[in-house]
mmCIF file of C-alpha atoms and ligand atoms in Angstrom:
data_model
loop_
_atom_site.group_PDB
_atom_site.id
_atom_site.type_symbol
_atom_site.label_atom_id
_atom_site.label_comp_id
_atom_site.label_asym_id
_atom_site.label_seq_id
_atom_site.Cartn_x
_atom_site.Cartn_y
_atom_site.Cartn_z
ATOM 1 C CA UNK K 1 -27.922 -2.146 9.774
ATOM 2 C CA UNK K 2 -29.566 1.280 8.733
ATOM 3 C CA UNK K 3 -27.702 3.956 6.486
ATOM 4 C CA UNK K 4 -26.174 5.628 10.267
ATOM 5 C CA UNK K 5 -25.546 2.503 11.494
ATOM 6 C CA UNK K 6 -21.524 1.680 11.907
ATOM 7 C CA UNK K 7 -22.299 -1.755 12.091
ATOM 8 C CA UNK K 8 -20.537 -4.492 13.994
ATOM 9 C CA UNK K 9 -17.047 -4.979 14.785
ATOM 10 C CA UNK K 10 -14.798 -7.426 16.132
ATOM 11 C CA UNK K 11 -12.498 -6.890 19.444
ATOM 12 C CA UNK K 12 -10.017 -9.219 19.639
ATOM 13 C CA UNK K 13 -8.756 -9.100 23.263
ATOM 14 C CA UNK K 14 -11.606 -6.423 24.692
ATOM 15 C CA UNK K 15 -11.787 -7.758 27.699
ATOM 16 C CA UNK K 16 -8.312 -6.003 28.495
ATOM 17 C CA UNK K 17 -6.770 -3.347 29.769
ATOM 18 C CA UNK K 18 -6.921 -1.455 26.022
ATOM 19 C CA UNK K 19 -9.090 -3.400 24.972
ATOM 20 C CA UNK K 20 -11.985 -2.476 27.106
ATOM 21 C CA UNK K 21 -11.687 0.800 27.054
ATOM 22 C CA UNK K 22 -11.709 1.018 23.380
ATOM 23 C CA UNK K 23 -15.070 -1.629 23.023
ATOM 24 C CA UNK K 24 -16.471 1.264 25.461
ATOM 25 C CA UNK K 25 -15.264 3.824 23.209
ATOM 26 C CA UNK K 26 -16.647 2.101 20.063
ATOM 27 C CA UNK K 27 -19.749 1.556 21.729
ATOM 28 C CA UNK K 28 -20.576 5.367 22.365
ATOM 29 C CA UNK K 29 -19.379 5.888 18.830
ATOM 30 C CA UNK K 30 -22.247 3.947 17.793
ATOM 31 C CA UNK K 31 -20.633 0.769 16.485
ATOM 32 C CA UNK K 32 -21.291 -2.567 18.143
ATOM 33 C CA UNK K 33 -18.295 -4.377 19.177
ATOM 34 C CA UNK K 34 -18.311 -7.727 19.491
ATOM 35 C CA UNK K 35 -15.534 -9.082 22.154
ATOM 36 C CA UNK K 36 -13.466 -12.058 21.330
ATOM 37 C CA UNK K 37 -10.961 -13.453 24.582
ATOM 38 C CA UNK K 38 -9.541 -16.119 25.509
ATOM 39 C CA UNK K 39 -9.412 -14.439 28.885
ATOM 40 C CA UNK K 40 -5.587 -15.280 29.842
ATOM 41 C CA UNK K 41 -5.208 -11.731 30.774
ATOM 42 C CA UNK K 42 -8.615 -10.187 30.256
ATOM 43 C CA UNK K 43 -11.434 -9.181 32.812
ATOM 44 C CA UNK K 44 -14.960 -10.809 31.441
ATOM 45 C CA UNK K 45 -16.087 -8.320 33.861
ATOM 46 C CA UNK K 46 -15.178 -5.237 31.810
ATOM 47 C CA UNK K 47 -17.648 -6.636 28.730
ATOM 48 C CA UNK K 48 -20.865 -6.029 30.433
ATOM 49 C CA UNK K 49 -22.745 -4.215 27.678
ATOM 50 C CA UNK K 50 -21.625 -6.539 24.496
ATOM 51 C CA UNK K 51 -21.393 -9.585 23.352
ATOM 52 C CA UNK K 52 -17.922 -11.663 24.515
ATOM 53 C CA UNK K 53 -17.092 -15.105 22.732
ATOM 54 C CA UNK K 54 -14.802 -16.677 24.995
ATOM 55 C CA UNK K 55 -12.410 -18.467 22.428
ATOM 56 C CA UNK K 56 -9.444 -17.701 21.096
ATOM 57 C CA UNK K 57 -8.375 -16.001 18.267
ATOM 58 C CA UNK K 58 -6.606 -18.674 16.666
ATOM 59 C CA UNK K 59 -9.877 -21.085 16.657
ATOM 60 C CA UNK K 60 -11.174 -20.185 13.250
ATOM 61 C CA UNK K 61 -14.463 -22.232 13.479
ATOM 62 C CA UNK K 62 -15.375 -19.895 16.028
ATOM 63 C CA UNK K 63 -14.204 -16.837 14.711
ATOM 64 C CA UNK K 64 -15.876 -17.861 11.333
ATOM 65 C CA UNK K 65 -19.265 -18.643 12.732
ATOM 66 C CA UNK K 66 -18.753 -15.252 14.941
ATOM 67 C CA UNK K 67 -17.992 -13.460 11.788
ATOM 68 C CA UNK K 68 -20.728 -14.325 9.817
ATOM 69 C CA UNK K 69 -23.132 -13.999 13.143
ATOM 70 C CA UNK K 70 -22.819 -10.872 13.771
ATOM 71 C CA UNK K 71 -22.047 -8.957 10.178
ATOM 72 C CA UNK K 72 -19.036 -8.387 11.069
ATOM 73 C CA UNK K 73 -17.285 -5.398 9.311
ATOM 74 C CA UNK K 74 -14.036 -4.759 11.000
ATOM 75 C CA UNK K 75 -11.226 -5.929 12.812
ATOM 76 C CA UNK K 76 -9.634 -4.411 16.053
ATOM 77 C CA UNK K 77 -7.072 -6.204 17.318
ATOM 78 C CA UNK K 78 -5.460 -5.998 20.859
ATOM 79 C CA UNK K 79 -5.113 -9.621 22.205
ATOM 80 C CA UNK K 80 -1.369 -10.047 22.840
ATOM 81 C CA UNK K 81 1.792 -11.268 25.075
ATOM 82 C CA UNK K 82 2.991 -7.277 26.299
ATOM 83 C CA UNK K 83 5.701 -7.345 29.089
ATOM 84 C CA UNK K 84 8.861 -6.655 27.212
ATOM 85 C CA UNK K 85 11.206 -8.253 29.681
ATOM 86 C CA UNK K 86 9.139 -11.506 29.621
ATOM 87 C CA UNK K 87 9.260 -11.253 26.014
ATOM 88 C CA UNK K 88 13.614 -11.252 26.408
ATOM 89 C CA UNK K 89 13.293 -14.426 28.824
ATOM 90 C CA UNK K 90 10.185 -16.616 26.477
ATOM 91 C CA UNK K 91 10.902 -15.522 23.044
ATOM 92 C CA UNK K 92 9.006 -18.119 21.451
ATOM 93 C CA UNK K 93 5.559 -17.663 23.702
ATOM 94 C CA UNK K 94 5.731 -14.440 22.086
ATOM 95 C CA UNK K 95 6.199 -15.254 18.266
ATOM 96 C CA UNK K 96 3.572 -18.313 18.802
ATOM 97 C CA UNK K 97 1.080 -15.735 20.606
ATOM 98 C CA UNK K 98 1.885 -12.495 18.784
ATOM 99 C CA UNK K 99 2.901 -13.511 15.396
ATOM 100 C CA UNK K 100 1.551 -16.983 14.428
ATOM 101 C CA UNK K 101 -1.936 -16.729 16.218
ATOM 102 C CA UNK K 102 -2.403 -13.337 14.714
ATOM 103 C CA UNK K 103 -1.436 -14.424 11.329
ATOM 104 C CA UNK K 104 -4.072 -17.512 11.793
ATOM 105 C CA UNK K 105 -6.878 -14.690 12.833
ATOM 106 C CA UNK K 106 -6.121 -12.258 9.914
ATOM 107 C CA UNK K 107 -6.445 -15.083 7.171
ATOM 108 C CA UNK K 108 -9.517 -16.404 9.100
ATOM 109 C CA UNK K 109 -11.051 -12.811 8.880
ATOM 110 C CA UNK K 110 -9.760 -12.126 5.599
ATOM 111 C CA UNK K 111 -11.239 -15.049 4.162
ATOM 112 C CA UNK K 112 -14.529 -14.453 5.393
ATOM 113 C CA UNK K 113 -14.276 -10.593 3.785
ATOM 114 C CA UNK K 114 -13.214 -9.080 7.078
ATOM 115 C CA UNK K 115 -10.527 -7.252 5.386
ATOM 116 C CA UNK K 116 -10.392 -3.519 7.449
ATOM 117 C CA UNK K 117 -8.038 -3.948 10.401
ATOM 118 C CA UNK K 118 -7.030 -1.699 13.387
ATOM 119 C CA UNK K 119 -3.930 -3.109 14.905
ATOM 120 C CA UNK K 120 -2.147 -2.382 18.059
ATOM 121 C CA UNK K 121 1.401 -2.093 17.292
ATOM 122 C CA UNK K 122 4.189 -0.244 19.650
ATOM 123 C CA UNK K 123 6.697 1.890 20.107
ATOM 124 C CA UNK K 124 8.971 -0.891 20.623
ATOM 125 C CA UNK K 125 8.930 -1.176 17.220
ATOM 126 C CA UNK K 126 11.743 1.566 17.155
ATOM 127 C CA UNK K 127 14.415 -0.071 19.510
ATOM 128 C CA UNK K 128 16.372 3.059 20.648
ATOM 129 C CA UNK K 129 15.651 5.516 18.309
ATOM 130 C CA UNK K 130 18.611 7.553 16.954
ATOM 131 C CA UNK K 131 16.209 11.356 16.632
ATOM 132 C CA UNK K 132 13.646 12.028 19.360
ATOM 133 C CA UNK K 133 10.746 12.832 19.145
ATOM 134 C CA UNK K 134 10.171 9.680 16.819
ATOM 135 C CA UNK K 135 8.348 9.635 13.888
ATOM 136 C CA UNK K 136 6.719 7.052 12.358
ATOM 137 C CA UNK K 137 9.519 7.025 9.280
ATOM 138 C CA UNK K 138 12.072 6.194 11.700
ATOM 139 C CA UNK K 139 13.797 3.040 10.760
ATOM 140 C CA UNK K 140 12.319 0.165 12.420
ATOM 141 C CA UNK K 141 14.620 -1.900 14.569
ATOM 142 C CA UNK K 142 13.101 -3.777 17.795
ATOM 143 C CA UNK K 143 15.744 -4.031 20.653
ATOM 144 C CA UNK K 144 13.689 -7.167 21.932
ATOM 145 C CA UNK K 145 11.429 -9.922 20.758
ATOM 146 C CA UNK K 146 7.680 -7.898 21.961
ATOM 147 C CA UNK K 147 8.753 -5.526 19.451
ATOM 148 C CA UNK K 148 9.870 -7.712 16.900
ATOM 149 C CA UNK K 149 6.969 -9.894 17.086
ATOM 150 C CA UNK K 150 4.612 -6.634 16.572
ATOM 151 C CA UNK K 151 6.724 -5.551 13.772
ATOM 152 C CA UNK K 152 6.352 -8.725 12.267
ATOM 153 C CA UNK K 153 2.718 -8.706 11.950
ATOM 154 C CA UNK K 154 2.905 -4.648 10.442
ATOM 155 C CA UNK K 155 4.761 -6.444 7.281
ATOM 156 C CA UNK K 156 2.447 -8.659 7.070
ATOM 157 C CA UNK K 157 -0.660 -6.272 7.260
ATOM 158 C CA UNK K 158 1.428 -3.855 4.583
ATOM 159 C CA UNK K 159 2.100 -7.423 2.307
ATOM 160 C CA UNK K 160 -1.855 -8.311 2.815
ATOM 161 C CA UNK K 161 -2.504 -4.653 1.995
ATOM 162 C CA UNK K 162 -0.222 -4.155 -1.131
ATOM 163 C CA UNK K 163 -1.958 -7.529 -1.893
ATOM 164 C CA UNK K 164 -5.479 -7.139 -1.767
ATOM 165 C CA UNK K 165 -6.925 -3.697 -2.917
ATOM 166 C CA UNK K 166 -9.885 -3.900 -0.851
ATOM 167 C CA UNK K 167 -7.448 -4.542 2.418
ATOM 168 C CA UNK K 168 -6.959 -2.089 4.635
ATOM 169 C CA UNK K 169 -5.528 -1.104 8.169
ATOM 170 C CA UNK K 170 -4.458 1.644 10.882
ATOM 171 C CA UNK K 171 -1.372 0.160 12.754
ATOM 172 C CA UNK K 172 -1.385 2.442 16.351
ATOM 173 C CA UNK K 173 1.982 2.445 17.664
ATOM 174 C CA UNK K 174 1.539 3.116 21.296
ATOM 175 C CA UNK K 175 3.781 4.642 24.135
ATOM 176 C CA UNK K 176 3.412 4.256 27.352
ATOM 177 C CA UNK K 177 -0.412 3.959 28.088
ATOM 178 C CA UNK K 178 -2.029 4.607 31.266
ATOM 179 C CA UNK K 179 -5.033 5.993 33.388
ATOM 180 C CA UNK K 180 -8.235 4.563 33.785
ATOM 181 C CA UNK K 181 -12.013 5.538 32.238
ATOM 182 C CA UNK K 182 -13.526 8.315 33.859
ATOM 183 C CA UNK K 183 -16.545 7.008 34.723
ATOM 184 C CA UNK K 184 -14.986 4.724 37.054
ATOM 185 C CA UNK K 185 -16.087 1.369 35.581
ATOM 186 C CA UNK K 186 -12.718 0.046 34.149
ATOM 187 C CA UNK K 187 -9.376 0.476 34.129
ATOM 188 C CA UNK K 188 -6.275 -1.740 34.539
ATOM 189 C CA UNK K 189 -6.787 -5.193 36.409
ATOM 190 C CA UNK K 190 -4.708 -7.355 35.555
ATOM 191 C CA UNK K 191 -3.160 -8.394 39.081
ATOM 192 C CA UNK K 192 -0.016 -9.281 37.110
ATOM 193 C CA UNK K 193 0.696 -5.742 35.445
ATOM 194 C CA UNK K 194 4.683 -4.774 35.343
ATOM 195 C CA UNK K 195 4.023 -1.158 33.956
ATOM 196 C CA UNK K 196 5.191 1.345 36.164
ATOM 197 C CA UNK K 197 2.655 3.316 36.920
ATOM 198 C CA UNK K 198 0.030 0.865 37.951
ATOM 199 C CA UNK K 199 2.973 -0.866 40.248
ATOM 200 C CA UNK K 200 3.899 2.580 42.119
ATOM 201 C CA UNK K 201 0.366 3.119 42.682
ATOM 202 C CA UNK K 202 0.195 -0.665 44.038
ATOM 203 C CA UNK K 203 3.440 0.735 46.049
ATOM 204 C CA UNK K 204 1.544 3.340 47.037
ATOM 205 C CA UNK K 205 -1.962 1.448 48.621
ATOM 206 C CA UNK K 206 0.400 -1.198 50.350
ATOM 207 C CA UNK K 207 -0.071 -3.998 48.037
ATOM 208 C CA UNK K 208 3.455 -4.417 47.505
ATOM 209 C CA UNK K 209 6.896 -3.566 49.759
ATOM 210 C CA UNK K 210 8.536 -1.049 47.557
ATOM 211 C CA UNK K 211 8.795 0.220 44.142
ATOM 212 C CA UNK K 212 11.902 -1.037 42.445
ATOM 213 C CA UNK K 213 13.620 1.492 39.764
ATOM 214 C CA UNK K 214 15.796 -0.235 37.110
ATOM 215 C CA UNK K 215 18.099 1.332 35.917
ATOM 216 C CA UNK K 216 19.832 4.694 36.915
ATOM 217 C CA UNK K 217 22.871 4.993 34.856
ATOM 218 C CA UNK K 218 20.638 5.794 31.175
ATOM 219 C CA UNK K 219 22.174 9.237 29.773
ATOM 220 C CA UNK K 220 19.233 11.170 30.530
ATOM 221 C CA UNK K 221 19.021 14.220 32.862
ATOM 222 C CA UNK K 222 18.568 12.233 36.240
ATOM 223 C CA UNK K 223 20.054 8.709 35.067
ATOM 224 C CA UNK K 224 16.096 6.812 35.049
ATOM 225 C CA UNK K 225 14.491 5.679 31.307
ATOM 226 C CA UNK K 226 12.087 8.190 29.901
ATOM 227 C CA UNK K 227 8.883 7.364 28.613
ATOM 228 C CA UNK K 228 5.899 9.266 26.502
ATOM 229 C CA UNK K 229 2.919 8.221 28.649
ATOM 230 C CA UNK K 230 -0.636 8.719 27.033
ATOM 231 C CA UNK K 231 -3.660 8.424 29.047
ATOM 232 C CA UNK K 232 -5.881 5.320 28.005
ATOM 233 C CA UNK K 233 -9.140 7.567 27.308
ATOM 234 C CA UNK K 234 -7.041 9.200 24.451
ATOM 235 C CA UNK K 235 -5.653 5.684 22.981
ATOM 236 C CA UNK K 236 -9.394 4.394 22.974
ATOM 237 C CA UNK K 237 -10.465 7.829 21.016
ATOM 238 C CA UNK K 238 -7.861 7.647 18.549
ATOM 239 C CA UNK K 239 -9.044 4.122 17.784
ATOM 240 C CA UNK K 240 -12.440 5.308 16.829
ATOM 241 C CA UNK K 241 -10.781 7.838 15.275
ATOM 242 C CA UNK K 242 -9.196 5.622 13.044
ATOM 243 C CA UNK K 243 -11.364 3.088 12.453
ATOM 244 C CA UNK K 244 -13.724 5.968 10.769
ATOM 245 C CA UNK K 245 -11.209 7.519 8.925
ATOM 246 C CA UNK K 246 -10.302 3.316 7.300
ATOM 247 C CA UNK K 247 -14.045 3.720 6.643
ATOM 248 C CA UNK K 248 -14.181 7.220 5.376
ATOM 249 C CA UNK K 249 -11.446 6.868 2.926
ATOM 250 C CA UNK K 250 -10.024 3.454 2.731
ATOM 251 C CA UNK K 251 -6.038 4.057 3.162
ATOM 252 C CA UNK K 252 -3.194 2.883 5.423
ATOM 253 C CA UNK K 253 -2.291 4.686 8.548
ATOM 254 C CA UNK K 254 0.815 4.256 10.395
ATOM 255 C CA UNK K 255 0.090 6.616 13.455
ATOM 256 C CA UNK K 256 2.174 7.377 16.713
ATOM 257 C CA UNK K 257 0.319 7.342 19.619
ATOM 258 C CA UNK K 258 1.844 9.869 22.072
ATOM 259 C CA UNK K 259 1.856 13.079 23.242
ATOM 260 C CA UNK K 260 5.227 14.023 22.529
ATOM 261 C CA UNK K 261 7.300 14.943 25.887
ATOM 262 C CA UNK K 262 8.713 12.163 28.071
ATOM 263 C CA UNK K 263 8.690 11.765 31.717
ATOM 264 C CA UNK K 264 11.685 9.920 33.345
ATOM 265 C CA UNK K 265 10.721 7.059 35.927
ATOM 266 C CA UNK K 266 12.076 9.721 38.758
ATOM 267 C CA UNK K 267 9.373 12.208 37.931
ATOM 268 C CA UNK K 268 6.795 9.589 37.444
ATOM 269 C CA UNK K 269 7.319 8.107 40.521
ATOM 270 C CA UNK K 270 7.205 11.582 42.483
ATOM 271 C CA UNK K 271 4.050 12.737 40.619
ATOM 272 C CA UNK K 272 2.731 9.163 41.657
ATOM 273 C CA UNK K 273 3.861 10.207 45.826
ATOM 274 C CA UNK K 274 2.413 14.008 45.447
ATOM 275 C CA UNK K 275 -1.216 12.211 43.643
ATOM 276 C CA UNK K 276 -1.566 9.920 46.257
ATOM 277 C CA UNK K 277 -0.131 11.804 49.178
ATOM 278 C CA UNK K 278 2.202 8.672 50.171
ATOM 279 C CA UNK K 279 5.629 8.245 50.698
ATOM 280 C CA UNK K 280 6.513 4.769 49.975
ATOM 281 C CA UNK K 281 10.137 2.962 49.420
ATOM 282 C CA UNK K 282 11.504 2.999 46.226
ATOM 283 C CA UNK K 283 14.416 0.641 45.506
ATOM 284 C CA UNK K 284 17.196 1.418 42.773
ATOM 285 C CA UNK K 285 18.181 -1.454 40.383
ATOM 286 C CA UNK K 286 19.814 -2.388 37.293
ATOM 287 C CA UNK K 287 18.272 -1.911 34.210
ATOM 288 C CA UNK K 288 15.528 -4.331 32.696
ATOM 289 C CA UNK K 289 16.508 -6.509 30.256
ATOM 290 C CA UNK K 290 15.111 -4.871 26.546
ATOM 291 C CA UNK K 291 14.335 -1.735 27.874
ATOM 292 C CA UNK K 292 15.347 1.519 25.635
ATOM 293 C CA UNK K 293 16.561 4.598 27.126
ATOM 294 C CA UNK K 294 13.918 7.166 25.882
ATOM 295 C CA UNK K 295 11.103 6.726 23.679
ATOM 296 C CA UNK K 296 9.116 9.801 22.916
ATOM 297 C CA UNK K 297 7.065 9.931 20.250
ATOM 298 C CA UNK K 298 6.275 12.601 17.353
ATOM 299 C CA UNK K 299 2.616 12.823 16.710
ATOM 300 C CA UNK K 300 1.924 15.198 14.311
ATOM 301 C CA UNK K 301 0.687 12.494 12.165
ATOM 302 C CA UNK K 302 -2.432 11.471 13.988
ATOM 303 C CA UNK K 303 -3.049 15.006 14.708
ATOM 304 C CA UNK K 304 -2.949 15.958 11.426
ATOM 305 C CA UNK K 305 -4.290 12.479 9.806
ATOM 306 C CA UNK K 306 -7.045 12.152 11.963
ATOM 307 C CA UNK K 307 -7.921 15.527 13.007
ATOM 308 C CA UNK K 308 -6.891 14.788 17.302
ATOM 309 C CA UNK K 309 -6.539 17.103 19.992
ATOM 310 C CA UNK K 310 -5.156 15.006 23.159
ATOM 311 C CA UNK K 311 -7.930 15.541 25.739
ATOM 312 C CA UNK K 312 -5.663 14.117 28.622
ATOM 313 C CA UNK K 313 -2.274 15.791 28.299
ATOM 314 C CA UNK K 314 -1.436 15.858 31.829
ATOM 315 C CA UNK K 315 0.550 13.489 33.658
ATOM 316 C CA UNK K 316 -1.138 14.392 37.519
ATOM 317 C CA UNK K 317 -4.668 14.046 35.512
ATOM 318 C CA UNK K 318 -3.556 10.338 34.219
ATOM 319 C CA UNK K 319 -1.708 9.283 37.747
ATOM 320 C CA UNK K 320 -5.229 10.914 39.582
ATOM 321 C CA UNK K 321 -7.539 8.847 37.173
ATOM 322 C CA UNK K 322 -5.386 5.870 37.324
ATOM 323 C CA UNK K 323 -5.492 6.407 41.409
ATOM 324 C CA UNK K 324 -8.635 6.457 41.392
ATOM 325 C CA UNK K 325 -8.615 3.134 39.711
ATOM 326 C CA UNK K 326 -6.690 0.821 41.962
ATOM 327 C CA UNK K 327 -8.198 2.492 44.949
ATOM 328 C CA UNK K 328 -11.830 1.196 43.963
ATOM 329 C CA UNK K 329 -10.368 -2.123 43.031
ATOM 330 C CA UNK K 330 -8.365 -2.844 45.806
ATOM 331 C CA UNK K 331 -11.549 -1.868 48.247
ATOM 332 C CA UNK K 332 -13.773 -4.262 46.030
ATOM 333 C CA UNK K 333 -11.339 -6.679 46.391
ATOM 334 C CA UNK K 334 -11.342 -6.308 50.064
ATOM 335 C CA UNK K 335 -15.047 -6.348 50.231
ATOM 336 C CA UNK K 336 -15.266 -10.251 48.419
HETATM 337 N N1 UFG A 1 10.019 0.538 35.452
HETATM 338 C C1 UFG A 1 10.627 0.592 36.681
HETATM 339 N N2 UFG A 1 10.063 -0.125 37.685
HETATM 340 C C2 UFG A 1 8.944 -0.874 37.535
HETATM 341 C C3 UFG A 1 8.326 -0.911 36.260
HETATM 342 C C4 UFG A 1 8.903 -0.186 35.247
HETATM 343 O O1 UFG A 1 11.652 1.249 36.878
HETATM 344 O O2 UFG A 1 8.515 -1.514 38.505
HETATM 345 C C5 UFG A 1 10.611 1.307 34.343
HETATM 346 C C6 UFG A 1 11.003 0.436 33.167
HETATM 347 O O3 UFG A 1 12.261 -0.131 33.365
HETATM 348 C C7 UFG A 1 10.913 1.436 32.018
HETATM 349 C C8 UFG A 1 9.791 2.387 32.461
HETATM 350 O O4 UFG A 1 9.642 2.196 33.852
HETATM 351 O O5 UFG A 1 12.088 2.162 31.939
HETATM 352 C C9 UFG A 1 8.456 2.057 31.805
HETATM 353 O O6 UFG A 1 8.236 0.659 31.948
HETATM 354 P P1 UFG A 1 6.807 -0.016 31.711
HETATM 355 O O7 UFG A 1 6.962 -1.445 32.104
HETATM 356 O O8 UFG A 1 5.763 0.782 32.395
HETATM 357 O O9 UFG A 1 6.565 0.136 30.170
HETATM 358 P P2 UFG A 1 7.540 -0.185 28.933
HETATM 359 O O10 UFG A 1 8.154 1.118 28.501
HETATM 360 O O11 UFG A 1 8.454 -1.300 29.229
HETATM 361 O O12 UFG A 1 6.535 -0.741 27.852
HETATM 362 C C10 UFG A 1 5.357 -0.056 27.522
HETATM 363 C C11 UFG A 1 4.431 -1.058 26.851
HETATM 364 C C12 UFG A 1 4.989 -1.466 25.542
HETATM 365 C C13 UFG A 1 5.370 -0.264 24.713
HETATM 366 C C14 UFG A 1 6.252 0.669 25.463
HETATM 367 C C15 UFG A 1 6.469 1.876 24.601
HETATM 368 O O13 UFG A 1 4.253 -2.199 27.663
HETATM 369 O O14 UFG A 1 3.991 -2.158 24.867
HETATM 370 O O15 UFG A 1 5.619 1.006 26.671
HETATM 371 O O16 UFG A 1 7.189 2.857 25.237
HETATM 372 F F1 UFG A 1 6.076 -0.682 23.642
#
């Protein structure tokens, strides 16, 4: 490693969604990320230009001998359970995955003097916060087990950190991410995905009957759940972002990861029809089990902590990316 040299750092769960995105981001940086997966979730096609150990992040042999491999000087860490109503219905697949394989990793990397951690928390975190915007000194009080298993594991990263002086970590608590790289090589694949934008724009190509809404009875202006939505080519910046400023001056960061205004599933669902030119059905529901009524965040912190300008504030610009996306998928898909 020469004197410019970031070094080497460790992705666990870069071959998703976030994931990915942020490897590419670290890449470009100048760091070399090296992608750990188990692949439950995660596209081994989206790590084409760095290393991926497929393992998990619970088996510490592998993780050791990875560690020491590659010099590894940091810890990103994304691999995670992240539907919240699956999390209401499987509680415990979401402690074991979130909360006791996580715990497993961190010791494993602390250990092995890995101790400089990026973590991707949530906004669930907050439940149904009481002021909106949120900040991040808004009591903490998870309305479902997703976001208590992420706020379990930012104790335990403030214990390990009030614990070990040379421990350190960013927790990222994200809204609503979406949108796709520009360059067209990644973006959300996960056939699976619940999040509403990718499933009106899976509405939208055909793939699926109708769009269902849940919930219209939330006291907001049209009755539907509002929602900060932050385009994924921001959330992979601000990791960089982060990671440096751990490096730069070790500290603790608790950031926000929004923009700040909230769109209600309405609006995001007639932004999606005016992107893509396409009328499709749309279905009201009840509301989702777990789901909070508005969660908009306040994000003068990581502006002001780590310098950011949002380069994607738009919600057409992240629906038109995000388009863009599923409509090169779903023809590549075709095309096998
Ligand atoms: N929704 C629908 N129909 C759908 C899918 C979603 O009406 O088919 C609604 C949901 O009920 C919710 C809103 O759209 O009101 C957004 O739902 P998503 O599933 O897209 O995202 P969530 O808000 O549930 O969760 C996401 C991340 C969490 C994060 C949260 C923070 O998955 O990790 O944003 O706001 F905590």
């Amino acid at each position: 490693m020469s004197q410019a040299d970031p070094g080497s750092v460790l992705v666990a769960g870069g071959a998703g969604y976030i994931g990915s995105h942020v490897s590419k981001a670290l890449a470009i940086a100048g760091y070399h990320p090296v992608v750990l997966d188990n692949l439950s979730t995660g596209n081994a096609a989206h790590v084409v230009d760095f290393p991926l150990i497929h393992a998990d992040i619970a088996d510490t042999g592998r993780v050791v001998s990875l560690i020491r491999e590659h010099k590894i000087r940091a810890l990103l860490h994304f691999a995670a359970s992240i539907q919240v109503e699956e999390s209401v219905r499987f509680p415990l697949d979401y402690y074991e995955n979130n909360v006791c394989r996580t715990l497993r990793l961190l010791r494993t990397c602390s250990k092995n003097g890995v101790r400089t951690v990026v973590f991707s928390s949530t906004a669930a975190v907050y439940g149904s916060p009481e002021k909106l915007p949120v900040s991040e000194d808004a009591a903490l009080n998870p309305i479902n087990p997703y976001g208590r298993s992420k706020m379990m594991v930012e104790m335990m990263l403030k214990d390990m950190a009030a614990a070990l002086p040379d421990f350190h970590f960013a927790a990222l608590r994200y809204f609503n991410v979406a949108g796709a790289d520009r360059g067209g090589r990644i973006g959300q694949s996960y056939p699976k995905a619940t999040h509403l934008i990718t499933l009106a724009l899976r509405t939208a190509l055909g793939l699926r009957p109708e769009l269902v809404i849940f919930g219209t009875d939330y006291a907001t202006a049209d009755g539907t759940a509002v929602r900060d939505y932050i385009d994924i080519e921001d959330i992979a910046f601000l990791h960089v972002r982060a990671l440096d400023a751990l490096f730069e001056r070790p500290r603790n960061l608790v950031l926000n990861c929004g923009y700040g205004h909230g769109f209600s599933v309405n609006e995001v669902v007639q932004t999606v029809k005016r992107v893509t030119g396409i009328d499709f059905p749309v279905h009201e529901t009840g509301r989702r089990p777990g789901d909070p009524p508005v969660l908009v965040a306040d994000s003068s912190r990581a502006k002001n902590e780590l310098n950011w300008t949002p380069m994607h504030d738009k919600l057409e610009e992240i629906i038109r990316a995000a388009w863009e996306w599923e409509r090169k998928l779903h023809s590549m898909k075709a095309i096998q």
